[in-house]
Short mmCIF file of C-alpha atoms and ligand atoms in Angstrom, two decimals:
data_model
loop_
_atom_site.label_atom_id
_atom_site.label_comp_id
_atom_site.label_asym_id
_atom_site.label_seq_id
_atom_site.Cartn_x
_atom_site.Cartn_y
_atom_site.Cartn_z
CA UNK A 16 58.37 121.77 105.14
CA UNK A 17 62.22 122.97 104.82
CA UNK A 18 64.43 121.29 102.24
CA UNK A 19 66.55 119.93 105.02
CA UNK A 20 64.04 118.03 106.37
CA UNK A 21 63.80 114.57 105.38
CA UNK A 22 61.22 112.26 105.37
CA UNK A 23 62.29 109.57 107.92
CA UNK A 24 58.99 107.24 108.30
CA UNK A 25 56.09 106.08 107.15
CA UNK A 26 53.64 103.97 108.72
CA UNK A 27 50.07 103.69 109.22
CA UNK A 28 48.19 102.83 105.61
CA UNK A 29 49.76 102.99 102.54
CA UNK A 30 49.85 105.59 100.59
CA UNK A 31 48.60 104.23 97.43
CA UNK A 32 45.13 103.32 98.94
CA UNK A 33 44.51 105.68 101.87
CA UNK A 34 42.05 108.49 101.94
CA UNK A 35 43.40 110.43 104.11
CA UNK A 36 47.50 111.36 105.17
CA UNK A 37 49.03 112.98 108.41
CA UNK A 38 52.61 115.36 108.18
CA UNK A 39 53.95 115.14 111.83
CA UNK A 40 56.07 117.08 111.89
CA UNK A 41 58.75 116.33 114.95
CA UNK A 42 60.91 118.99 114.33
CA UNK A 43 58.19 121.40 115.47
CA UNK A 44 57.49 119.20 117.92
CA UNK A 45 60.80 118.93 119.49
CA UNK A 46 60.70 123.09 119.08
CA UNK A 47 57.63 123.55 121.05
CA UNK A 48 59.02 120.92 123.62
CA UNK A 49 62.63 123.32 124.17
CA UNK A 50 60.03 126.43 124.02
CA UNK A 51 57.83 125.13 126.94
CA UNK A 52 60.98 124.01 128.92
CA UNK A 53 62.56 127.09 128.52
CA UNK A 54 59.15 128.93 129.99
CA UNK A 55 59.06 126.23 132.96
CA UNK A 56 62.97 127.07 134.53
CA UNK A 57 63.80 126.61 136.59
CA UNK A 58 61.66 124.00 136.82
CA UNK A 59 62.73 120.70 134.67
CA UNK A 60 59.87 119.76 131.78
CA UNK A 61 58.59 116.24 131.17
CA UNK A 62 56.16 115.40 128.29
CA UNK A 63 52.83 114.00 128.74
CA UNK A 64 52.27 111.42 126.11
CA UNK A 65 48.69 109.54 127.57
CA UNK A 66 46.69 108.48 124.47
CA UNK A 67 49.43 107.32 122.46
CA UNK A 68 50.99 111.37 122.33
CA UNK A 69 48.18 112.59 121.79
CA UNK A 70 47.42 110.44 118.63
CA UNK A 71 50.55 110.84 117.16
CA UNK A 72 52.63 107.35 118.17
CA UNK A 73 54.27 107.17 121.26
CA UNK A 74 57.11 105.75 119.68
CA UNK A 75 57.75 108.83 117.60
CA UNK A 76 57.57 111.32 119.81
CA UNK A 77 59.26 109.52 122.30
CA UNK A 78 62.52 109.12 121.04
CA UNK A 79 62.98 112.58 119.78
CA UNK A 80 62.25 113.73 122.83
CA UNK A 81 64.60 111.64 124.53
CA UNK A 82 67.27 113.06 122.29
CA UNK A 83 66.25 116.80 123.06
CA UNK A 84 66.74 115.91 126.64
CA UNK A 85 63.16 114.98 128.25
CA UNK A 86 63.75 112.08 130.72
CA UNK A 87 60.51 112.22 132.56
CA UNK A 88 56.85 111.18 130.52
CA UNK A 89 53.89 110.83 131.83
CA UNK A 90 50.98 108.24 130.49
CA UNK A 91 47.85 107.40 131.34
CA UNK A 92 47.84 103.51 131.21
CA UNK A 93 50.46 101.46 132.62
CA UNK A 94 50.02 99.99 129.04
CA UNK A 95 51.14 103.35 127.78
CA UNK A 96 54.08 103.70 130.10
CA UNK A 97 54.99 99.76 128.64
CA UNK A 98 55.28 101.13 125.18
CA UNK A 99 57.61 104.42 126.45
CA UNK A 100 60.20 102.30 127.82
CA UNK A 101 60.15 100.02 124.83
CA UNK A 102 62.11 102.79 122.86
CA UNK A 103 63.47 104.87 125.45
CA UNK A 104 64.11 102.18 128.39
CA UNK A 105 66.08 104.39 131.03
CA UNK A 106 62.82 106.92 130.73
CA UNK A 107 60.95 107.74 134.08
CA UNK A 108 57.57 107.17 133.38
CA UNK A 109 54.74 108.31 135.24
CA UNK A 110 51.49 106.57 135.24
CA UNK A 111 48.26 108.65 136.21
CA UNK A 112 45.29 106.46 136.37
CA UNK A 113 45.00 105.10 139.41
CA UNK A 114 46.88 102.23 140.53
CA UNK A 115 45.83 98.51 140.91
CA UNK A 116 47.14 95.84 142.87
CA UNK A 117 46.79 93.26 139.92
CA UNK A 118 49.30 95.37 137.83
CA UNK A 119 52.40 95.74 140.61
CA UNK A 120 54.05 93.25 139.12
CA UNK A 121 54.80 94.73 135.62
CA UNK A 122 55.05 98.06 138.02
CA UNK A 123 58.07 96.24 139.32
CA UNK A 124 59.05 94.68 136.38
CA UNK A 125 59.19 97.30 133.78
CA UNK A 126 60.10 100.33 136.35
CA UNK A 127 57.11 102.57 136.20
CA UNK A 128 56.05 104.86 138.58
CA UNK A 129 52.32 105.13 139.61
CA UNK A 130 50.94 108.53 140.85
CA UNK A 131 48.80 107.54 143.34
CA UNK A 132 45.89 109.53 144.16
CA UNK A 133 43.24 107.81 146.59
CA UNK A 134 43.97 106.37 150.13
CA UNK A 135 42.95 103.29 148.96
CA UNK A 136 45.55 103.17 146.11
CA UNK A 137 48.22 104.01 148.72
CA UNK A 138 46.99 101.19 151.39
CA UNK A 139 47.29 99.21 148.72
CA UNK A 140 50.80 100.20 146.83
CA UNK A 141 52.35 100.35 150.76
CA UNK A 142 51.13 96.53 151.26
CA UNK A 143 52.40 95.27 148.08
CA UNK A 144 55.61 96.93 149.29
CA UNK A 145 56.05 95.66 152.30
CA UNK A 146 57.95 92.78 151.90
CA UNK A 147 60.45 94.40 149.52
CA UNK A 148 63.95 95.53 151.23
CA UNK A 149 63.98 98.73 149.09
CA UNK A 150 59.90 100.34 148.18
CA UNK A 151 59.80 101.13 144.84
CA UNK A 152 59.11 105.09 144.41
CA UNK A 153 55.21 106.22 143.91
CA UNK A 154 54.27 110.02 142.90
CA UNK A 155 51.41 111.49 144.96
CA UNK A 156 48.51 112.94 143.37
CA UNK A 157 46.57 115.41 145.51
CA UNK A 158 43.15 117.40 144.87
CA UNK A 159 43.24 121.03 144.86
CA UNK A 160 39.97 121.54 143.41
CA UNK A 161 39.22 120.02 140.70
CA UNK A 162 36.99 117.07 142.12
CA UNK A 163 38.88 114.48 139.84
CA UNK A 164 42.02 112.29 141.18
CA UNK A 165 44.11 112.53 144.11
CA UNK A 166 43.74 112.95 147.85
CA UNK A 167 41.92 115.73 149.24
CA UNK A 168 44.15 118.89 150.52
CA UNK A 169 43.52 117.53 154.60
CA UNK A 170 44.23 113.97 153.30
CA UNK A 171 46.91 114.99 152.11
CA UNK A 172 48.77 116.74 155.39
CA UNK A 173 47.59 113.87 157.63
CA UNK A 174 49.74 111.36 155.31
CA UNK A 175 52.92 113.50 155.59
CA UNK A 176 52.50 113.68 159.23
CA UNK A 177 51.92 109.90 159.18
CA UNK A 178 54.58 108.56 156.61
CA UNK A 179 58.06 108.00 157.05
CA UNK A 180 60.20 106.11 155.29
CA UNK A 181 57.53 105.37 152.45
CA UNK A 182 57.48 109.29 151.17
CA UNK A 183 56.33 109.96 147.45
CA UNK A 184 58.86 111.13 144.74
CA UNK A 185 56.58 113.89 143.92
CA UNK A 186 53.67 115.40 144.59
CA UNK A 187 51.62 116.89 142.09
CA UNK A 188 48.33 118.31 141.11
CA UNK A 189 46.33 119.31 138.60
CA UNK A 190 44.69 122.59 137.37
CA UNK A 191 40.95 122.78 136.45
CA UNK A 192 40.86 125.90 134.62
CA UNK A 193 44.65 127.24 133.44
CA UNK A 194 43.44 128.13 130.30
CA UNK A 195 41.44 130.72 131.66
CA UNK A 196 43.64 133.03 132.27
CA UNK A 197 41.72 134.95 134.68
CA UNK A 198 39.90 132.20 135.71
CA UNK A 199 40.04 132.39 140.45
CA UNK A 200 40.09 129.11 140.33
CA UNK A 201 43.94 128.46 139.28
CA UNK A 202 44.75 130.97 142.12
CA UNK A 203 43.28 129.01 144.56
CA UNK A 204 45.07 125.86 143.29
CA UNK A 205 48.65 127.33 143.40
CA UNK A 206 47.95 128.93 146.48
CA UNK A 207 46.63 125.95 148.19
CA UNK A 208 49.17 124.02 146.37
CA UNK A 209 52.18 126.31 147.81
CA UNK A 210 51.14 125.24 150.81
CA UNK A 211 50.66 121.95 150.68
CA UNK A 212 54.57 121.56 149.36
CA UNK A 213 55.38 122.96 152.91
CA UNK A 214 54.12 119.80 154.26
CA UNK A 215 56.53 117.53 152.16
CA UNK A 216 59.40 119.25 152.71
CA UNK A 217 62.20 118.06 150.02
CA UNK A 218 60.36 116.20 147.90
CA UNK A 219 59.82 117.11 143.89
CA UNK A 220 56.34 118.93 143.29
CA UNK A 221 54.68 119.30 139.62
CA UNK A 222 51.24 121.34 139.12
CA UNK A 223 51.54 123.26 135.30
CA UNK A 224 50.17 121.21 132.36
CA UNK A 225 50.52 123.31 129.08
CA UNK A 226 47.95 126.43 130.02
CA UNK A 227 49.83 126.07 133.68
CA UNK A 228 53.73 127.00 132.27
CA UNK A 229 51.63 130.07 130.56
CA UNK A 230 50.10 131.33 133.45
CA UNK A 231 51.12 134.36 135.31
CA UNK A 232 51.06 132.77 138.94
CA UNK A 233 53.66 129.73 137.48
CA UNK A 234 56.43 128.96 139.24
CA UNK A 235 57.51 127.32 142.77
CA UNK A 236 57.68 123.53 141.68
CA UNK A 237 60.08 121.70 140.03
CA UNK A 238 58.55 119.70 137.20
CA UNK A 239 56.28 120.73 134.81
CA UNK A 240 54.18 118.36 132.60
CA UNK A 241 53.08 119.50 129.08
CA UNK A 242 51.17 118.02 126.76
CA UNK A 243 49.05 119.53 123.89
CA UNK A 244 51.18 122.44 123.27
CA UNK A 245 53.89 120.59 122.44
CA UNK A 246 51.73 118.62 119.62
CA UNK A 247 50.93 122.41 118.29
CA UNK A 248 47.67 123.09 119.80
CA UNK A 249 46.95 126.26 121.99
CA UNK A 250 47.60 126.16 125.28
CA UNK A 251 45.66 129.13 126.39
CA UNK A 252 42.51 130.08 124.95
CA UNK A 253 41.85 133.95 123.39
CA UNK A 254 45.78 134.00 123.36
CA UNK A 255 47.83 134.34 119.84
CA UNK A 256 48.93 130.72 119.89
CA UNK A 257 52.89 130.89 120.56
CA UNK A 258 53.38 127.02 119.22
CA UNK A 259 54.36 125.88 116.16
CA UNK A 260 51.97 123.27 114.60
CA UNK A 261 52.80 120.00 114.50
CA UNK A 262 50.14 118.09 112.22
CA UNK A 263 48.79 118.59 108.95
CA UNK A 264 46.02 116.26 108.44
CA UNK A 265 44.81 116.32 104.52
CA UNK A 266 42.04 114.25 102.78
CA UNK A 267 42.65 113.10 99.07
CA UNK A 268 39.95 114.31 96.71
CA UNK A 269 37.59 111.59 95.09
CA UNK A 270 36.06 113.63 92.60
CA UNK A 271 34.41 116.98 91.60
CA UNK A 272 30.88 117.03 91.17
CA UNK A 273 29.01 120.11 89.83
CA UNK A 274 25.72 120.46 92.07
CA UNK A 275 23.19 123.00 90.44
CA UNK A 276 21.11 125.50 91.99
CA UNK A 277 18.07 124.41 94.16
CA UNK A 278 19.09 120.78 94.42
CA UNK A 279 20.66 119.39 97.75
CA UNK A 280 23.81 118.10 98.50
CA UNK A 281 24.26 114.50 101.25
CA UNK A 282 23.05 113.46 103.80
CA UNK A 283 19.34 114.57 105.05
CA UNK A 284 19.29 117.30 102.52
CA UNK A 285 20.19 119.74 104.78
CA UNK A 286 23.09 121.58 101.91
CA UNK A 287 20.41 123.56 99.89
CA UNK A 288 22.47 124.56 96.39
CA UNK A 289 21.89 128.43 96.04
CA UNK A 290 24.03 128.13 92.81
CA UNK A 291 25.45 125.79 90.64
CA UNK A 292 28.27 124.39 92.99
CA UNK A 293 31.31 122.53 92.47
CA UNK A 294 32.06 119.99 95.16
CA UNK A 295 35.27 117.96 96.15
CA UNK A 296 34.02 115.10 97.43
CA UNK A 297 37.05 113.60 99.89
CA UNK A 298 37.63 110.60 101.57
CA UNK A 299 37.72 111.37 105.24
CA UNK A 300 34.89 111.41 107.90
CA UNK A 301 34.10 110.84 111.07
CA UNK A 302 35.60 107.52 111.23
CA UNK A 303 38.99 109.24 111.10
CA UNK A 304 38.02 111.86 114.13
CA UNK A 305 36.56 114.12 111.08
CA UNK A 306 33.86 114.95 113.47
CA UNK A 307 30.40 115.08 112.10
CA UNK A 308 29.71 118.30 114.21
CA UNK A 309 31.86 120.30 111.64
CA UNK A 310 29.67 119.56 109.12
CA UNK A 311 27.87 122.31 107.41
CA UNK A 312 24.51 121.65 107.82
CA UNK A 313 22.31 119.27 109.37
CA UNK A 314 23.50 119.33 113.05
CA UNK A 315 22.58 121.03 116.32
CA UNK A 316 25.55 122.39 116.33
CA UNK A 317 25.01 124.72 113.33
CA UNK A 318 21.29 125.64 114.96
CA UNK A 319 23.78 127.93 117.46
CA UNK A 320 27.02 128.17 115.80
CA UNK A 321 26.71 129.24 111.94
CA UNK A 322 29.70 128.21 110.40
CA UNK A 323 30.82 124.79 109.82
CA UNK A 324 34.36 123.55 109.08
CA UNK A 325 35.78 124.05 105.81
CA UNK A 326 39.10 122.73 104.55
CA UNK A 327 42.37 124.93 102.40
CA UNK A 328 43.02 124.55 99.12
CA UNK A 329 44.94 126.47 96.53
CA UNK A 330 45.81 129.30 98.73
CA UNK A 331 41.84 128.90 99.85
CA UNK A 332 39.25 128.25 102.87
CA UNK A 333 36.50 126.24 101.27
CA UNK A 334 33.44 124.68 103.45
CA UNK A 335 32.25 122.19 103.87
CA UNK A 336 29.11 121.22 102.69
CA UNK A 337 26.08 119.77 104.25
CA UNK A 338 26.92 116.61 106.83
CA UNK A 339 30.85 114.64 107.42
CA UNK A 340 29.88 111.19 106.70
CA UNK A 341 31.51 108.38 108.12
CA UNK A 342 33.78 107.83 105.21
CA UNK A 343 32.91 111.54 102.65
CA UNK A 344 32.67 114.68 103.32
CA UNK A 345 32.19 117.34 100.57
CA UNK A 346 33.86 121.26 100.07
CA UNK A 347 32.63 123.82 98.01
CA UNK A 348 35.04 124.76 95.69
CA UNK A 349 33.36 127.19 93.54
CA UNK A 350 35.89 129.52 94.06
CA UNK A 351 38.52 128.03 93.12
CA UNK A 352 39.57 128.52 89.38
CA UNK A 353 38.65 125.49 87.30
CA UNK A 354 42.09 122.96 87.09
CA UNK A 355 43.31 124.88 90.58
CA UNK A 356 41.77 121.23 91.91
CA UNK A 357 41.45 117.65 90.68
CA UNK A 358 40.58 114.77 91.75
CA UNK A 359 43.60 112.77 93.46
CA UNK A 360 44.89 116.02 95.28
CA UNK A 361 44.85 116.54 99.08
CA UNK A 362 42.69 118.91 100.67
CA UNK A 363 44.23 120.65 104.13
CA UNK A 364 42.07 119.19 107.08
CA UNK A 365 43.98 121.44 109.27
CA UNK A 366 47.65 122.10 109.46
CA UNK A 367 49.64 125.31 109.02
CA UNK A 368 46.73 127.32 106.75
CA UNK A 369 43.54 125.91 109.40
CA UNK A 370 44.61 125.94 113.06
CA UNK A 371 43.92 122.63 114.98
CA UNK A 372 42.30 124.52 117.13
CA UNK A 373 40.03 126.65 114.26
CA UNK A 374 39.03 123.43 113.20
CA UNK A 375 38.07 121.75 116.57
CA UNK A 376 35.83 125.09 117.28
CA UNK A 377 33.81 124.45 114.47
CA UNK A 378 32.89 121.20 115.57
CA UNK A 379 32.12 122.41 119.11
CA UNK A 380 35.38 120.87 120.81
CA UNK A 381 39.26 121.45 121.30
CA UNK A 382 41.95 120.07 119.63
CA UNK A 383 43.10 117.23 121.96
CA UNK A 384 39.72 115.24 120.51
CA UNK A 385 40.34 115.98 117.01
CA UNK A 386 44.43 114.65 117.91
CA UNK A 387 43.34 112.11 120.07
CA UNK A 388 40.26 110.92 117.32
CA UNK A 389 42.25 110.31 114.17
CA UNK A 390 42.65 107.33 114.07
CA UNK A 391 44.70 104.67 112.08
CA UNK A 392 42.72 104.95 108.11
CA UNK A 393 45.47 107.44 107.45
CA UNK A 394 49.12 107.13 105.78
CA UNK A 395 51.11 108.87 108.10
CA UNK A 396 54.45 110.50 106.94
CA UNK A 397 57.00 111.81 110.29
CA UNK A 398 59.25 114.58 109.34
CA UNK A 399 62.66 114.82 111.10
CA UNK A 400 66.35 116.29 110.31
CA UNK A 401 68.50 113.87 111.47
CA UNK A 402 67.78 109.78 110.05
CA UNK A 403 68.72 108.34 113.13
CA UNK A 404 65.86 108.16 116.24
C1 PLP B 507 46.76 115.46 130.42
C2 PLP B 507 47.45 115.93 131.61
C3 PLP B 507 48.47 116.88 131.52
C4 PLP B 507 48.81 117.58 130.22
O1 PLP B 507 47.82 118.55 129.96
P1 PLP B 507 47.88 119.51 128.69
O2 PLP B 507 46.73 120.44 128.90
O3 PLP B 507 47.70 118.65 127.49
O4 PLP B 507 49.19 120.18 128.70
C5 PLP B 507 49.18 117.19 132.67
N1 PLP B 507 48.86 116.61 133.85
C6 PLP B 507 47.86 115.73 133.99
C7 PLP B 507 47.57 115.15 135.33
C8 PLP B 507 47.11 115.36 132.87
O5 PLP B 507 46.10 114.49 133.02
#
């Protein structure tokens, strides 16, 4: 945190009487953004912000995107895509799950764009279109091998043969295995991709999300569509992370406990004491996307992986001990010289001393799910130079 930042809103649960609190940092965020669109030119850079960005409020992030120049977004939900143009109304929002007939009318309404990605979704948009003077614009979604949405590849080139005046906007697709970098895969996907943009000659084609704008075979489309890169997290795996992070998630401490030697600590018993132990007992758990998976004992996960989480405090890694709880989860603190914590203090979750991505490894799962999982027990404090969003 720079002095010139200023602390510009707080929402979620107060302070006073939350266990947990989240830094989001938008200044970082609005970095990584200029960082990634830098990487994509010539292509221009949207933002992907499905799942509420990532966990961290869509109408946040949003707006100080907006004002560092993104004018394209993609959501999942049409419901998503409702809440982007509520604070950033001249946005053009992409929707990417599927399309049904029941929702064209806020489609028309509100100005969002579905990507459509079956036959049957495109039947359907063209009917509902039909007795409109002017179609509203779709996106295309086509499947280059990842067995998920969109027409297939030879679906795909019969429709451009077939369609006329009711062509797409843009035609993307998605990659199964960018952050692999090696991965054959992605080569097929660009490749087949490349030529499938021959096909819809003049119209706007997107295909890198965050591990895509890294890779060495990206370029040749004109949008690209980031997401959890710009929220901090790494977009290539086995790669020195080039983002800055975005979220610090700590937990307040309860209390400090001494354990002694030979007795157990929580749940199951599984945290055998092989010395006297002082524990911070905090209040987060898996009810705020804590997973129980990190915990440090008692879980299949630590039958093949050893370590568990652990959290950062006074310049330190403690771990965690025994099993996350729903509400608790305990650190091991003997390390720590006595006073250097107390109860009411905040232990780092993860943040700039534990890597979002660190953490989500030692539960067994990447850092979109521990974004995506946090949930709304936590005060939540956004960081931003400027007041005005
Ligand atoms: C989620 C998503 C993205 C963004 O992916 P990241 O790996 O978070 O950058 C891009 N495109 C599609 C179709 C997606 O579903």
């Amino acid at each position: 945190m720079t002095a010139k930042m200023q602390h510009i809103a707080t929402t979620g649960a107060d302070p006073r009487l939350a266990g947990g609190r989240l830094t989001i940092d938008l200044d970082a965020l609005v970095a990584n953004w200029l960082l990634l669109a830098e990487r994509s030119k010539p292509a221009r850079t949207a933002a992907v912000v499905k799942a509420d960005a990532y966990g961290l409020g869509i109408i946040h992030v949003v707006p100080v995107l907006w004002k560092a120049g993104c004018r394209t977004f993609f959501v999942a939900l049409a419901e998503e895509g409702l809440r982007v143009k509520a604070v950033a109304p001249d946005a053009q929002v992409f929707v990417l799950n599927g399309f049904f007939a029941e929702a064209f009318p806020v489609y028309e309404q509100s100005n969002l764009t579905p990507v459509l990605g079956s036959l049957q979704e495109l039947a359907s948009w063209k009917a509902l279109n039909a007795g409109r003077t002017e179609k509203l614009p779709y996106a295309l979604h086509v499947d280059t091998g990842m067995n998920r949405l969109g027409l297939t590849v030879n679906e795909a080139i019969r429709f451009a043969g077939e369609s006329k005046d009711d062509k797409p906007i843009l035609l993307i697709t998605h990659l199964a295995t960018a952050d692999e970098q090696k991965h054959e895969l992605s080569q097929r996907q660009f490749e087949s991709f490349q030529k499938l943009r021959e096909h819809f000659s003049g119209i706007e084609s997107s295909i890198a999300n965050s591990p895509g704008i890294f890779h060495s075979l990206n370029a040749g489309y004109e949008l690209s569509r980031p997401g959890v890169a710009m929220y901090g997290g790494e977009p290539v795996s086995g790669i020195a992370n080039p983002m800055r992070p975005v979220v610090t998630s700590e937990a307040r401490i309860v209390q400090i406990r001494t354990g002694l030697k030979g007795e157990t600590a929580g749940y199951g018993a599984t945290a055998r004491l092989t010395r006297d132990t002082r524990i911070a007992i905090c209040s987060v758990g898996y009810a705020d996307g804590y997973l129980r998976s990190a915990s440090g004992s008692g879980v299949p996960l630590r039958q093949t992986l050893n370590n568990g989480g652990c959290g950062f405090i006074a310049g330190k890694k403690v771990p965690i001990i025994g099993r996350v709880t729903m509400d608790l989860t305990s650190f091991d603190i003997s390390e720590l010289d006595e006073g250097e914590a107390k109860a009411g203090d905040y232990i780092e979750l993860f943040g700039s001393n534990i890597s979002l991505d660190d953490a989500a490894r030692a539960a067994g799962t990447i850092g979109y799910e521990l974004l995506t999982s946090l949930g709304n027990r936590y005060h939540r404090r956004y960081l931003y130079s400027g007041n005005e969003i």
